[in-house]
Amino acid sequence: QVQLVESGGGLVQPGGSLRLSCAASGFTFSSTAMGWYRQAPGKERELVAQIGSYDITYYADSVKGRFTISRDNAKSTVYLQMNSLEPEDTAVYYCKVTLYRANYWGQGTQVTVSS
């Protein structure tokens, strides 16, 4: 079955960096687009970044120039490098894959940006 396991979250000061990882299994990772989403308290879940099978990327305006999404097909893992973190980036971060119109989510990893 499809499994997505996120890791790498934590507490970081404003201006700091974190790298999130999402290890995937149960589908052909190399030919599948992957996305990172986040949900802050009291807000809707939003798309942060997406990467296609040919490494075509998309970023939300709020993270452009600060976040980088990448993938390692040999490890079936997608990453989100987050630099220049701001308190507004505090949220639970999820990775997502859509297969045959069904959405699969990981359990999420908490990112807290605070001094």
N, CA, C and O atoms as a printed pandas DataFrame, in Angstrom:
     atom_number atom_name residue_name chain_id  residue_number  x_coord  y_coord  z_coord
0              1         N          GLN        A               1    0.837   -1.185    0.000
1              2        CA          GLN        A               1    0.000    0.000    0.000
2              3         C          GLN        A               1    0.879    1.245    0.000
3              4         O          GLN        A               1    2.068    1.193    0.315
4              5         N          VAL        A               2    0.261    2.361   -0.362
5              6        CA          VAL        A               2    0.979    3.625   -0.431
6              7         C          VAL        A               2    1.311    4.095    0.982
7              8         O          VAL        A               2    0.450    4.119    1.861
8              9         N          GLN        A               3    2.564    4.465    1.180
9             10        CA          GLN        A               3    3.000    5.030    2.457
10            11         C          GLN        A               3    3.869    6.239    2.197
11            12         O          GLN        A               3    4.725    6.233    1.312
12            13         N          LEU        A               4    3.636    7.276    2.981
13            14        CA          LEU        A               4    4.432    8.494    2.943
14            15         C          LEU        A               4    4.822    8.812    4.375
15            16         O          LEU        A               4    3.961    8.942    5.244
16            17         N          VAL        A               5    6.115    8.936    4.620
17            18        CA          VAL        A               5    6.594    9.181    5.987
18            19         C          VAL        A               5    7.488   10.417    5.978
19            20         O          VAL        A               5    8.585   10.409    5.422
20            21         N          GLU        A               6    6.986   11.481    6.612
21            22        CA          GLU        A               6    7.743   12.723    6.701
22            23         C          GLU        A               6    8.654   12.722    7.923
23            24         O          GLU        A               6    8.378   12.063    8.926
24            25         N          SER        A               7    9.743   13.475    7.814
25            26        CA          SER        A               7   10.647   13.687    8.933
26            27         C          SER        A               7   11.402   14.991    8.729
27            28         O          SER        A               7   11.381   15.573    7.645
28            29         N          GLY        A               8   12.066   15.440    9.782
29            30        CA          GLY        A               8   12.922   16.607    9.664
30            31         C          GLY        A               8   12.378   17.887   10.273
31            32         O          GLY        A               8   13.064   18.909   10.283
32            33         N          GLY        A               9   11.162   17.843   10.777
33            34        CA          GLY        A               9   10.619   19.040   11.393
34            35         C          GLY        A               9   11.271   19.341   12.729
35            36         O          GLY        A               9   12.079   18.557   13.228
36            37         N          GLY        A              10   10.915   20.485   13.308
37            38        CA          GLY        A              10   11.463   20.857   14.603
38            39         C          GLY        A              10   11.270   22.319   14.889
39            40         O          GLY        A              10   10.525   23.016   14.200
40            41         N          LEU        A              11   11.957   22.775   15.923
41            42        CA          LEU        A              11   11.924   24.170   16.339
42            43         C          LEU        A              11   13.172   24.868   15.815
43            44         O          LEU        A              11   14.289   24.387   16.003
44            45         N          VAL        A              12   12.973   26.003   15.160
45            46        CA          VAL        A              12   14.096   26.744   14.596
46            47         C          VAL        A              12   13.845   28.234   14.797
47            48         O          VAL        A              12   12.699   28.681   14.820
48            49         N          GLN        A              13   14.914   28.989   14.942
49            50        CA          GLN        A              13   14.785   30.436   15.106
50            51         C          GLN        A              13   14.510   31.107   13.757
51            52         O          GLN        A              13   14.857   30.559   12.710
52            53         N          PRO        A              14   13.902   32.265   13.777
53            54        CA          PRO        A              14   13.702   33.011   12.515
54            55         C          PRO        A              14   15.031   33.209   11.795
55            56         O          PRO        A              14   16.048   33.537   12.408
56            57         N          GLY        A              15   14.998   33.001   10.482
57            58        CA          GLY        A              15   16.206   33.085    9.680
58            59         C          GLY        A              15   16.936   31.767    9.541
59            60         O          GLY        A              15   17.879   31.657    8.757
60            61         N          GLY        A              16   16.511   30.767   10.290
61            62        CA          GLY        A              16   17.164   29.466   10.244
62            63         C          GLY        A              16   16.691   28.600    9.090
63            64         O          GLY        A              16   15.896   29.022    8.250
64            65         N          SER        A              17   17.204   27.372    9.073
65            66        CA          SER        A              17   16.912   26.435    7.990
66            67         C          SER        A              17   16.530   25.072    8.540
67            68         O          SER        A              17   16.947   24.675    9.627
68            69         N          LEU        A              18   15.727   24.371    7.761
69            70        CA          LEU        A              18   15.393   22.979    8.024
70            71         C          LEU        A              18   15.268   22.262    6.695
71            72         O          LEU        A              18   14.949   22.874    5.675
72            73         N          ARG        A              19   15.524   20.953    6.711
73            74        CA          ARG        A              19   15.261   20.148    5.530
74            75         C          ARG        A              19   14.298   19.033    5.905
75            76         O          ARG        A              19   14.583   18.204    6.769
76            77         N          LEU        A              20   13.160   19.033    5.239
77            78        CA          LEU        A              20   12.171   17.985    5.442
78            79         C          LEU        A              20   12.383   16.879    4.421
79            80         O          LEU        A              20   12.801   17.126    3.290
80            81         N          SER        A              21   12.088   15.660    4.840
81            82        CA          SER        A              21   12.160   14.499    3.959
82            83         C          SER        A              21   10.829   13.770    3.974
83            84         O          SER        A              21   10.123   13.749    4.982
84            85         N          CYS        A              22   10.500   13.177    2.843
85            86        CA          CYS        A              22    9.290   12.349    2.744
86            87         C          CYS        A              22    9.686   11.071    2.007
87            88         O          CYS        A              22    9.957   11.088    0.807
88            89         N          ALA        A              23    9.713    9.970    2.748
89            90        CA          ALA        A              23   10.051    8.673    2.161
90            91         C          ALA        A              23    8.770    8.002    1.680
91            92         O          ALA        A              23    7.814    7.844    2.439
92            93         N          ALA        A              24    8.768    7.610    0.406
93            94        CA          ALA        A              24    7.565    7.065   -0.215
94            95         C          ALA        A              24    7.738    5.594   -0.552
95            96         O          ALA        A              24    8.851    5.133   -0.804
96            97         N          SER        A              25    6.645    4.869   -0.555
97            98        CA          SER        A              25    6.656    3.467   -0.964
98            99         C          SER        A              25    5.264    3.075   -1.435
99           100         O          SER        A              25    4.274    3.741   -1.131
100          101         N          GLY        A              26    5.211    1.986   -2.180
101          102        CA          GLY        A              26    3.928    1.449   -2.621
102          103         C          GLY        A              26    3.472    1.913   -3.989
103          104         O          GLY        A              26    2.367    1.578   -4.416
104          105         N          PHE        A              27    4.296    2.674   -4.682
105          106        CA          PHE        A              27    3.965    3.123   -6.037
106          107         C          PHE        A              27    5.269    3.439   -6.767
107          108         O          PHE        A              27    6.347    3.444   -6.173
108          109         N          THR        A              28    5.147    3.704   -8.074
109          110        CA          THR        A              28    6.330    3.996   -8.887
110          111         C          THR        A              28    6.713    5.456   -8.686
111          112         O          THR        A              28    6.193    6.349   -9.354
112          113         N          PHE        A              29    7.620    5.678   -7.762
113          114        CA          PHE        A              29    7.950    7.033   -7.328
114          115         C          PHE        A              29    8.497    7.885   -8.467
115          116         O          PHE        A              29    8.111    9.045   -8.615
116          117         N          SER        A              30    9.389    7.321   -9.269
117          118        CA          SER        A              30   10.125    8.116  -10.260
118          119         C          SER        A              30    9.220    8.760  -11.308
119          120         O          SER        A              30    9.606    9.758  -11.917
120          121         N          SER        A              31    8.044    8.221  -11.527
121          122        CA          SER        A              31    7.161    8.742  -12.581
122          123         C          SER        A              31    5.962    9.492  -12.013
123          124         O          SER        A              31    4.971    9.711  -12.710
124          125         N          THR        A              32    6.056    9.883  -10.748
125          126        CA          THR        A              32    4.907   10.477  -10.062
126          127         C          THR        A              32    5.256   11.834   -9.467
127          128         O          THR        A              32    6.294   11.998   -8.826
128          129         N          ALA        A              33    4.373   12.805   -9.689
129          130        CA          ALA        A              33    4.551   14.117   -9.087
130          131         C          ALA        A              33    4.312   14.042   -7.575
131          132         O          ALA        A              33    3.458   13.290   -7.106
132          133         N          MET        A              34    5.076   14.827   -6.829
133          134        CA          MET        A              34    4.970   14.865   -5.372
134          135         C          MET        A              34    4.784   16.305   -4.925
135          136         O          MET        A              34    5.295   17.234   -5.552
136          137         N          GLY        A              35    4.048   16.481   -3.838
137          138        CA          GLY        A              35    3.820   17.822   -3.330
138          139         C          GLY        A              35    4.044   17.928   -1.841
139          140         O          GLY        A              35    3.862   16.964   -1.098
140          141         N          TRP        A              36    4.447   19.122   -1.412
141          142        CA          TRP        A              36    4.518   19.470    0.006
142          143         C          TRP        A              36    3.415   20.490    0.289
143          144         O          TRP        A              36    3.249   21.468   -0.439
144          145         N          TYR        A              37    2.678   20.239    1.345
145          146        CA          TYR        A              37    1.613   21.131    1.792
146          147         C          TYR        A              37    1.888   21.495    3.253
147          148         O          TYR        A              37    2.701   20.862    3.925
148          149         N          ARG        A              38    1.198   22.520    3.721
149          150        CA          ARG        A              38    1.307   22.859    5.135
150          151         C          ARG        A              38   -0.035   23.365    5.638
151          152         O          ARG        A              38   -0.854   23.888    4.882
152          153         N          GLN        A              39   -0.232   23.193    6.936
153          154        CA          GLN        A              39   -1.444   23.672    7.573
154          155         C          GLN        A              39   -1.093   24.304    8.908
155          156         O          GLN        A              39   -0.598   23.650    9.826
156          157         N          ALA        A              40   -1.366   25.596    8.982
157          158        CA          ALA        A              40   -1.144   26.342   10.217
158          159         C          ALA        A              40   -2.415   26.299   11.059
159          160         O          ALA        A              40   -3.501   26.081   10.522
160          161         N          PRO        A              41   -2.295   26.503   12.368
161          162        CA          PRO        A              41   -3.481   26.475   13.240
162          163         C          PRO        A              41   -4.545   27.448   12.763
163          164         O          PRO        A              41   -4.258   28.622   12.532
164          165         N          GLY        A              42   -5.768   26.968   12.615
165          166        CA          GLY        A              42   -6.876   27.816   12.213
166          167         C          GLY        A              42   -6.926   28.166   10.742
167          168         O          GLY        A              42   -7.769   28.956   10.316
168          169         N          LYS        A              43   -6.021   27.580    9.956
169          170        CA          LYS        A              43   -5.979   27.883    8.521
170          171         C          LYS        A              43   -6.178   26.618    7.703
171          172         O          LYS        A              43   -6.025   25.503    8.200
172          173         N          GLU        A              44   -6.521   26.816    6.447
173          174        CA          GLU        A              44   -6.683   25.676    5.543
174          175         C          GLU        A              44   -5.309   25.160    5.103
175          176         O          GLU        A              44   -4.315   25.887    5.101
176          177         N          ARG        A              45   -5.297   23.901    4.739
177          178        CA          ARG        A              45   -4.066   23.319    4.199
178          179         C          ARG        A              45   -3.772   23.965    2.847
179          180         O          ARG        A              45   -4.680   24.161    2.039
180          181         N          GLU        A              46   -2.500   24.295    2.601
181          182        CA          GLU        A              46   -2.129   24.971    1.363
182          183         C          GLU        A              46   -0.924   24.289    0.717
183          184         O          GLU        A              46   -0.069   23.710    1.387
184          185         N          LEU        A              47   -0.894   24.385   -0.616
185          186        CA          LEU        A              47    0.235   23.849   -1.368
186          187         C          LEU        A              47    1.442   24.758   -1.194
187          188         O          LEU        A              47    1.347   25.974   -1.358
188          189         N          VAL        A              48    2.566   24.162   -0.862
189          190        CA          VAL        A              48    3.812   24.909   -0.695
190          191         C          VAL        A              48    4.693   24.751   -1.932
191          192         O          VAL        A              48    5.189   25.738   -2.476
192          193         N          ALA        A              49    4.883   23.521   -2.369
193          194        CA          ALA        A              49    5.760   23.259   -3.518
194          195         C          ALA        A              49    5.396   21.905   -4.114
195          196         O          ALA        A              49    4.861   21.024   -3.442
196          197         N          GLN        A              50    5.705   21.774   -5.396
197          198        CA          GLN        A              50    5.417   20.532   -6.093
198          199         C          GLN        A              50    6.538   20.242   -7.079
199          200         O          GLN        A              50    7.140   21.159   -7.637
200          201         N          ILE        A              51    6.812   18.961   -7.290
201          202        CA          ILE        A              51    7.838   18.563   -8.251
202          203         C          ILE        A              51    7.299   17.426   -9.098
203          204         O          ILE        A              51    6.759   16.448   -8.580
204          205         N          GLY        A              52    7.456   17.567  -10.434
205          206        CA          GLY        A              52    6.966   16.552  -11.340
206          207         C          GLY        A              52    8.016   15.491  -11.623
207          208         O          GLY        A              52    9.132   15.539  -11.107
208          209         N          SER        A              53    7.636   14.546  -12.443
209          210        CA          SER        A              53    8.533   13.427  -12.740
210          211         C          SER        A              53    9.748   13.881  -13.536
211          212         O          SER        A              53   10.770   13.194  -13.512
212          213         N          TYR        A              54    9.683   14.994  -14.232
213          214        CA          TYR        A              54   10.816   15.553  -14.968
214          215         C          TYR        A              54   11.426   16.737  -14.222
215          216         O          TYR        A              54   12.045   17.616  -14.820
216          217         N          ASP        A              55   11.236   16.737  -12.905
217          218        CA          ASP        A              55   11.808   17.764  -12.026
218          219         C          ASP        A              55   11.283   19.168  -12.329
219          220         O          ASP        A              55   11.936   20.158  -12.000
220          221         N          ILE        A              56   10.133   19.255  -12.938
221          222        CA          ILE        A              56    9.495   20.562  -13.094
222          223         C          ILE        A              56    8.896   20.934  -11.741
223          224         O          ILE        A              56    8.185   20.142  -11.123
224          225         N          THR        A              57    9.194   22.145  -11.294
225          226        CA          THR        A              57    8.797   22.545   -9.943
226          227         C          THR        A              57    7.805   23.710   -9.968
227          228         O          THR        A              57    7.732   24.491  -10.917
228          229         N          TYR        A              58    7.055   23.779   -8.885
229          230        CA          TYR        A              58    6.126   24.888   -8.649
230          231         C          TYR        A              58    6.278   25.296   -7.183
231          232         O          TYR        A              58    6.451   24.451   -6.305
232          233         N          TYR        A              59    6.209   26.614   -6.934
233          234        CA          TYR        A              59    6.292   27.119   -5.568
234          235         C          TYR        A              59    5.183   28.128   -5.320
235          236         O          TYR        A              59    4.828   28.911   -6.201
236          237         N          ALA        A              60    4.650   28.099   -4.126
237          238        CA          ALA        A              60    3.747   29.161   -3.708
238          239         C          ALA        A              60    4.537   30.464   -3.617
239          240         O          ALA        A              60    5.725   30.454   -3.297
240          241         N          ASP        A              61    3.885   31.561   -3.894
241          242        CA          ASP        A              61    4.559   32.859   -3.886
242          243         C          ASP        A              61    5.214   33.134   -2.530
243          244         O          ASP        A              61    6.270   33.762   -2.464
244          245         N          SER        A              62    4.594   32.671   -1.467
245          246        CA          SER        A              62    5.085   32.977   -0.123
246          247         C          SER        A              62    6.419   32.313    0.197
247          248         O          SER        A              62    7.087   32.711    1.151
248          249         N          VAL        A              63    6.820   31.308   -0.583
249          250        CA          VAL        A              63    8.067   30.600   -0.275
250          251         C          VAL        A              63    9.093   30.694   -1.404
251          252         O          VAL        A              63   10.210   30.197   -1.257
252          253         N          LYS        A              64    8.739   31.315   -2.516
253          254        CA          LYS        A              64    9.670   31.425   -3.644
254          255         C          LYS        A              64   10.955   32.099   -3.207
255          256         O          LYS        A              64   10.936   33.117   -2.516
256          257         N          GLY        A              65   12.075   31.518   -3.618
257          258        CA          GLY        A              65   13.371   32.083   -3.279
258          259         C          GLY        A              65   13.894   31.646   -1.922
259          260         O          GLY        A              65   15.059   31.886   -1.604
260          261         N          ARG        A              66   13.045   31.003   -1.107
261          262        CA          ARG        A              66   13.463   30.545    0.213
262          263         C          ARG        A              66   13.433   29.028    0.332
263          264         O          ARG        A              66   14.282   28.444    1.005
264          265         N          PHE        A              67   12.473   28.389   -0.310
265          266        CA          PHE        A              67   12.311   26.938   -0.229
266          267         C          PHE        A              67   12.717   26.296   -1.555
267          268         O          PHE        A              67   12.550   26.887   -2.622
268          269         N          THR        A              68   13.249   25.084   -1.470
269          270        CA          THR        A              68   13.610   24.312   -2.660
270          271         C          THR        A              68   13.117   22.883   -2.502
271          272         O          THR        A              68   13.429   22.207   -1.522
272          273         N          ILE        A              69   12.344   22.439   -3.479
273          274        CA          ILE        A              69   11.887   21.049   -3.484
274          275         C          ILE        A              69   12.777   20.245   -4.416
275          276         O          ILE        A              69   13.172   20.724   -5.479
276          277         N          SER        A              70   13.093   19.018   -4.012
277          278        CA          SER        A              70   13.918   18.149   -4.844
278          279         C          SER        A              70   13.516   16.706   -4.585
279          280         O          SER        A              70   12.770   16.409   -3.652
280          281         N          ARG        A              71   14.022   15.818   -5.426
281          282        CA          ARG        A              71   13.673   14.412   -5.275
282          283         C          ARG        A              71   14.887   13.542   -5.557
283          284         O          ARG        A              71   15.758   13.906   -6.347
284          285         N          ASP        A              72   14.934   12.388   -4.900
285          286        CA          ASP        A              72   15.959   11.386   -5.146
286          287         C          ASP        A              72   15.203   10.113   -5.513
287          288         O          ASP        A              72   14.694    9.414   -4.638
288          289         N          ASN        A              73   15.133    9.819   -6.792
289          290        CA          ASN        A              73   14.343    8.671   -7.234
290          291         C          ASN        A              73   14.938    7.349   -6.756
291          292         O          ASN        A              73   14.204    6.384   -6.547
292          293         N          ALA        A              74   16.256    7.295   -6.582
293          294        CA          ALA        A              74   16.892    6.066   -6.103
294          295         C          ALA        A              74   16.461    5.750   -4.671
295          296         O          ALA        A              74   16.422    4.587   -4.271
296          297         N          LYS        A              75   16.139    6.789   -3.907
297          298        CA          LYS        A              75   15.719    6.601   -2.520
298          299         C          LYS        A              75   14.214    6.765   -2.336
299          300         O          LYS        A              75   13.708    6.645   -1.220
300          301         N          SER        A              76   13.501    7.038   -3.417
301          302        CA          SER        A              76   12.047    7.274   -3.344
302          303         C          SER        A              76   11.727    8.302   -2.266
303          304         O          SER        A              76   10.844    8.103   -1.432
304          305         N          THR        A              77   12.451    9.382   -2.305
305          306        CA          THR        A              77   12.324   10.415   -1.272
306          307         C          THR        A              77   12.238   11.790   -1.923
307          308         O          THR        A              77   12.956   12.095   -2.875
308          309         N          VAL        A              78   11.345   12.605   -1.389
309          310        CA          VAL        A              78   11.243   13.999   -1.803
310          311         C          VAL        A              78   11.634   14.872   -0.618
311          312         O          VAL        A              78   11.314   14.561    0.530
312          313         N          TYR        A              79   12.324   15.961   -0.908
313          314        CA          TYR        A              79   12.847   16.849    0.119
314          315         C          TYR        A              79   12.266   18.244   -0.030
315          316         O          TYR        A              79   11.839   18.656   -1.108
316          317         N          LEU        A              80   12.264   18.953    1.082
317          318        CA          LEU        A              80   11.930   20.367    1.059
318          319         C          LEU        A              80   12.976   21.093    1.893
319          320         O          LEU        A              80   12.960   21.030    3.122
320          321         N          GLN        A              81   13.883   21.781    1.212
321          322        CA          GLN        A              81   14.887   22.599    1.893
322          323         C          GLN        A              81   14.273   23.960    2.170
323          324         O          GLN        A              81   13.851   24.658    1.248
324          325         N          MET        A              82   14.223   24.333    3.434
325          326        CA          MET        A              82   13.597   25.586    3.835
326          327         C          MET        A              82   14.647   26.492    4.459
327          328         O          MET        A              82   15.220   26.169    5.499
328          329         N          ASN        A              83   14.894   27.625    3.820
329          330        CA          ASN        A              83   15.859   28.610    4.305
330          331         C          ASN        A              83   15.140   29.906    4.668
331          332         O          ASN        A              83   13.990   30.125    4.286
332          333         N          SER        A              84   15.827   30.745    5.400
333          334        CA          SER        A              84   15.275   32.048    5.802
334          335         C          SER        A              84   13.871   31.894    6.375
335          336         O          SER        A              84   12.946   32.610    5.993
336          337         N          LEU        A              85   13.736   30.967    7.279
337          338        CA          LEU        A              85   12.417   30.671    7.833
338          339         C          LEU        A              85   11.874   31.845    8.630
339          340         O          LEU        A              85   12.610   32.572    9.297
340          341         N          GLU        A              86   10.562   32.003    8.536
341          342        CA          GLU        A              86    9.853   33.092    9.197
342          343         C          GLU        A              86    8.802   32.502   10.140
343          344         O          GLU        A              86    8.363   31.370    9.940
344          345         N          PRO        A              87    8.398   33.249   11.158
345          346        CA          PRO        A              87    7.345   32.744   12.054
346          347         C          PRO        A              87    6.081   32.313   11.297
347          348         O          PRO        A              87    5.380   31.396   11.723
348          349         N          GLU        A              88    5.802   32.972   10.188
349          350        CA          GLU        A              88    4.625   32.634    9.381
350          351         C          GLU        A              88    4.734   31.264    8.718
351          352         O          GLU        A              88    3.742   30.744    8.208
352          353         N          ASP        A              89    5.924   30.677    8.720
353          354        CA          ASP        A              89    6.104   29.330    8.152
354          355         C          ASP        A              89    5.738   28.239    9.153
355          356         O          ASP        A              89    5.736   27.058    8.806
356          357         N          THR        A              90    5.430   28.617   10.380
357          358        CA          THR        A              90    5.040   27.636   11.390
358          359         C          THR        A              90    3.783   26.905   10.968
359          360         O          THR        A              90    2.755   27.525   10.694
360          361         N          ALA        A              91    3.867   25.580   10.917
361          362        CA          ALA        A              91    2.745   24.766   10.459
362          363         C          ALA        A              91    3.127   23.298   10.566
363          364         O          ALA        A              91    4.280   22.956   10.828
364          365         N          VAL        A              92    2.142   22.443   10.358
365          366        CA          VAL        A              92    2.419   21.040   10.129
366          367         C          VAL        A              92    2.598   20.859    8.624
367          368         O          VAL        A              92    1.752   21.282    7.836
368          369         N          TYR        A              93    3.690   20.238    8.237
369          370        CA          TYR        A              93    4.011   20.051    6.827
370          371         C          TYR        A              93    3.727   18.594    6.436
371          372         O          TYR        A              93    4.119   17.651    7.121
372          373         N          TYR        A              94    3.033   18.458    5.314
373          374        CA          TYR        A              94    2.632   17.143    4.816
374          375         C          TYR        A              94    3.139   16.945    3.396
375          376         O          TYR        A              94    3.202   17.898    2.619
376          377         N          CYS        A              95    3.496   15.726    3.056
377          378        CA          CYS        A              95    3.703   15.425    1.642
378          379         C          CYS        A              95    2.489   14.659    1.126
379          380         O          CYS        A              95    1.798   13.966    1.872
380          381         N          LYS        A              96    2.258   14.806   -0.155
381          382        CA          LYS        A              96    1.078   14.252   -0.786
382          383         C          LYS        A              96    1.396   13.700   -2.155
383          384         O          LYS        A              96    2.232   14.233   -2.884
384          385         N          VAL        A              97    0.708   12.613   -2.491
385          386        CA          VAL        A              97    0.770   12.077   -3.831
386          387         C          VAL        A              97   -0.658   11.776   -4.283
387          388         O          VAL        A              97   -1.504   11.358   -3.493
388          389         N          THR        A              98   -0.902   11.997   -5.562
389          390        CA          THR        A              98   -2.206   11.682   -6.138
390          391         C          THR        A              98   -2.035   10.536   -7.134
391          392         O          THR        A              98   -1.264   10.631   -8.088
392          393         N          LEU        A              99   -2.764    9.466   -6.891
393          394        CA          LEU        A              99   -2.678    8.281   -7.743
394          395         C          LEU        A              99   -4.089    7.896   -8.158
395          396         O          LEU        A              99   -4.949    7.631   -7.318
396          397         N          TYR        A             100   -4.312    7.871   -9.468
397          398        CA          TYR        A             100   -5.640    7.502   -9.984
398          399         C          TYR        A             100   -6.731    8.301   -9.273
399          400         O          TYR        A             100   -7.742    7.743   -8.847
400          401         N          ARG        A             101   -6.521    9.591   -9.151
401          402        CA          ARG        A             101   -7.450   10.560   -8.559
402          403         C          ARG        A             101   -7.643   10.391   -7.064
403          404         O          ARG        A             101   -8.508   11.051   -6.488
404          405         N          ALA        A             102   -6.886    9.548   -6.425
405          406        CA          ALA        A             102   -6.958    9.414   -4.971
406          407         C          ALA        A             102   -5.757   10.102   -4.348
407          408         O          ALA        A             102   -4.631    9.931   -4.815
408          409         N          ASN        A             103   -5.990   10.884   -3.291
409          410        CA          ASN        A             103   -4.921   11.589   -2.600
410          411         C          ASN        A             103   -4.438   10.780   -1.400
411          412         O          ASN        A             103   -5.227   10.250   -0.618
412          413         N          TYR        A             104   -3.129   10.705   -1.287
413          414        CA          TYR        A             104   -2.510   10.022   -0.147
414          415         C          TYR        A             104   -1.623   11.031    0.576
415          416         O          TYR        A             104   -0.862   11.773   -0.044
416          417         N          TRP        A             105   -1.741   11.039    1.907
417          418        CA          TRP        A             105   -1.005   11.992    2.737
418          419         C          TRP        A             105   -0.132   11.268    3.746
419          420         O          TRP        A             105   -0.450   10.168    4.196
420          421         N          GLY        A             106    0.975   11.910    4.091
421          422        CA          GLY        A             106    1.752   11.442    5.201
422          423         C          GLY        A             106    1.138   11.903    6.512
423          424         O          GLY        A             106    0.090   12.548    6.529
424          425         N          GLN        A             107    1.804   11.565    7.612
425          426        CA          GLN        A             107    1.272   11.907    8.932
426          427         C          GLN        A             107    1.582   13.345    9.329
427          428         O          GLN        A             107    0.996   13.876   10.272
428          429         N          GLY        A             108    2.497   13.964    8.611
429          430        CA          GLY        A             108    2.867   15.344    8.878
430          431         C          GLY        A             108    4.037   15.467    9.839
431          432         O          GLY        A             108    4.294   14.585   10.657
432          433         N          THR        A             109    4.737   16.590    9.716
433          434        CA          THR        A             109    5.837   16.901   10.624
434          435         C          THR        A             109    5.720   18.368   11.013
435          436         O          THR        A             109    5.504   19.230   10.161
436          437         N          GLN        A             110    5.864   18.644   12.295
437          438        CA          GLN        A             110    5.663   19.997   12.815
438          439         C          GLN        A             110    6.909   20.850   12.600
439          440         O          GLN        A             110    8.023   20.437   12.923
440          441         N          VAL        A             111    6.707   22.024   12.061
441          442        CA          VAL        A             111    7.765   23.024   11.939
442          443         C          VAL        A             111    7.330   24.246   12.739
443          444         O          VAL        A             111    6.262   24.810   12.501
444          445         N          THR        A             112    8.160   24.644   13.678
445          446        CA          THR        A             112    7.876   25.811   14.508
446          447         C          THR        A             112    9.030   26.787   14.385
447          448         O          THR        A             112   10.178   26.449   14.674
448          449         N          VAL        A             113    8.714   28.004   13.951
449          450        CA          VAL        A             113    9.725   29.046   13.793
450          451         C          VAL        A             113    9.466   30.096   14.871
451          452         O          VAL        A             113    8.473   30.821   14.826
452          453         N          SER        A             114   10.367   30.160   15.824
453          454        CA          SER        A             114   10.160   31.045   16.960
454          455         C          SER        A             114   11.489   31.335   17.643
455          456         O          SER        A             114   12.392   30.500   17.679
456          457         N          SER        A             115   11.577   32.549   18.183
457          458        CA          SER        A             115   12.770   32.889   18.945
458          459         C          SER        A             115   12.549   32.617   20.430
459          460         O          SER        A             115   13.449   32.843   21.239
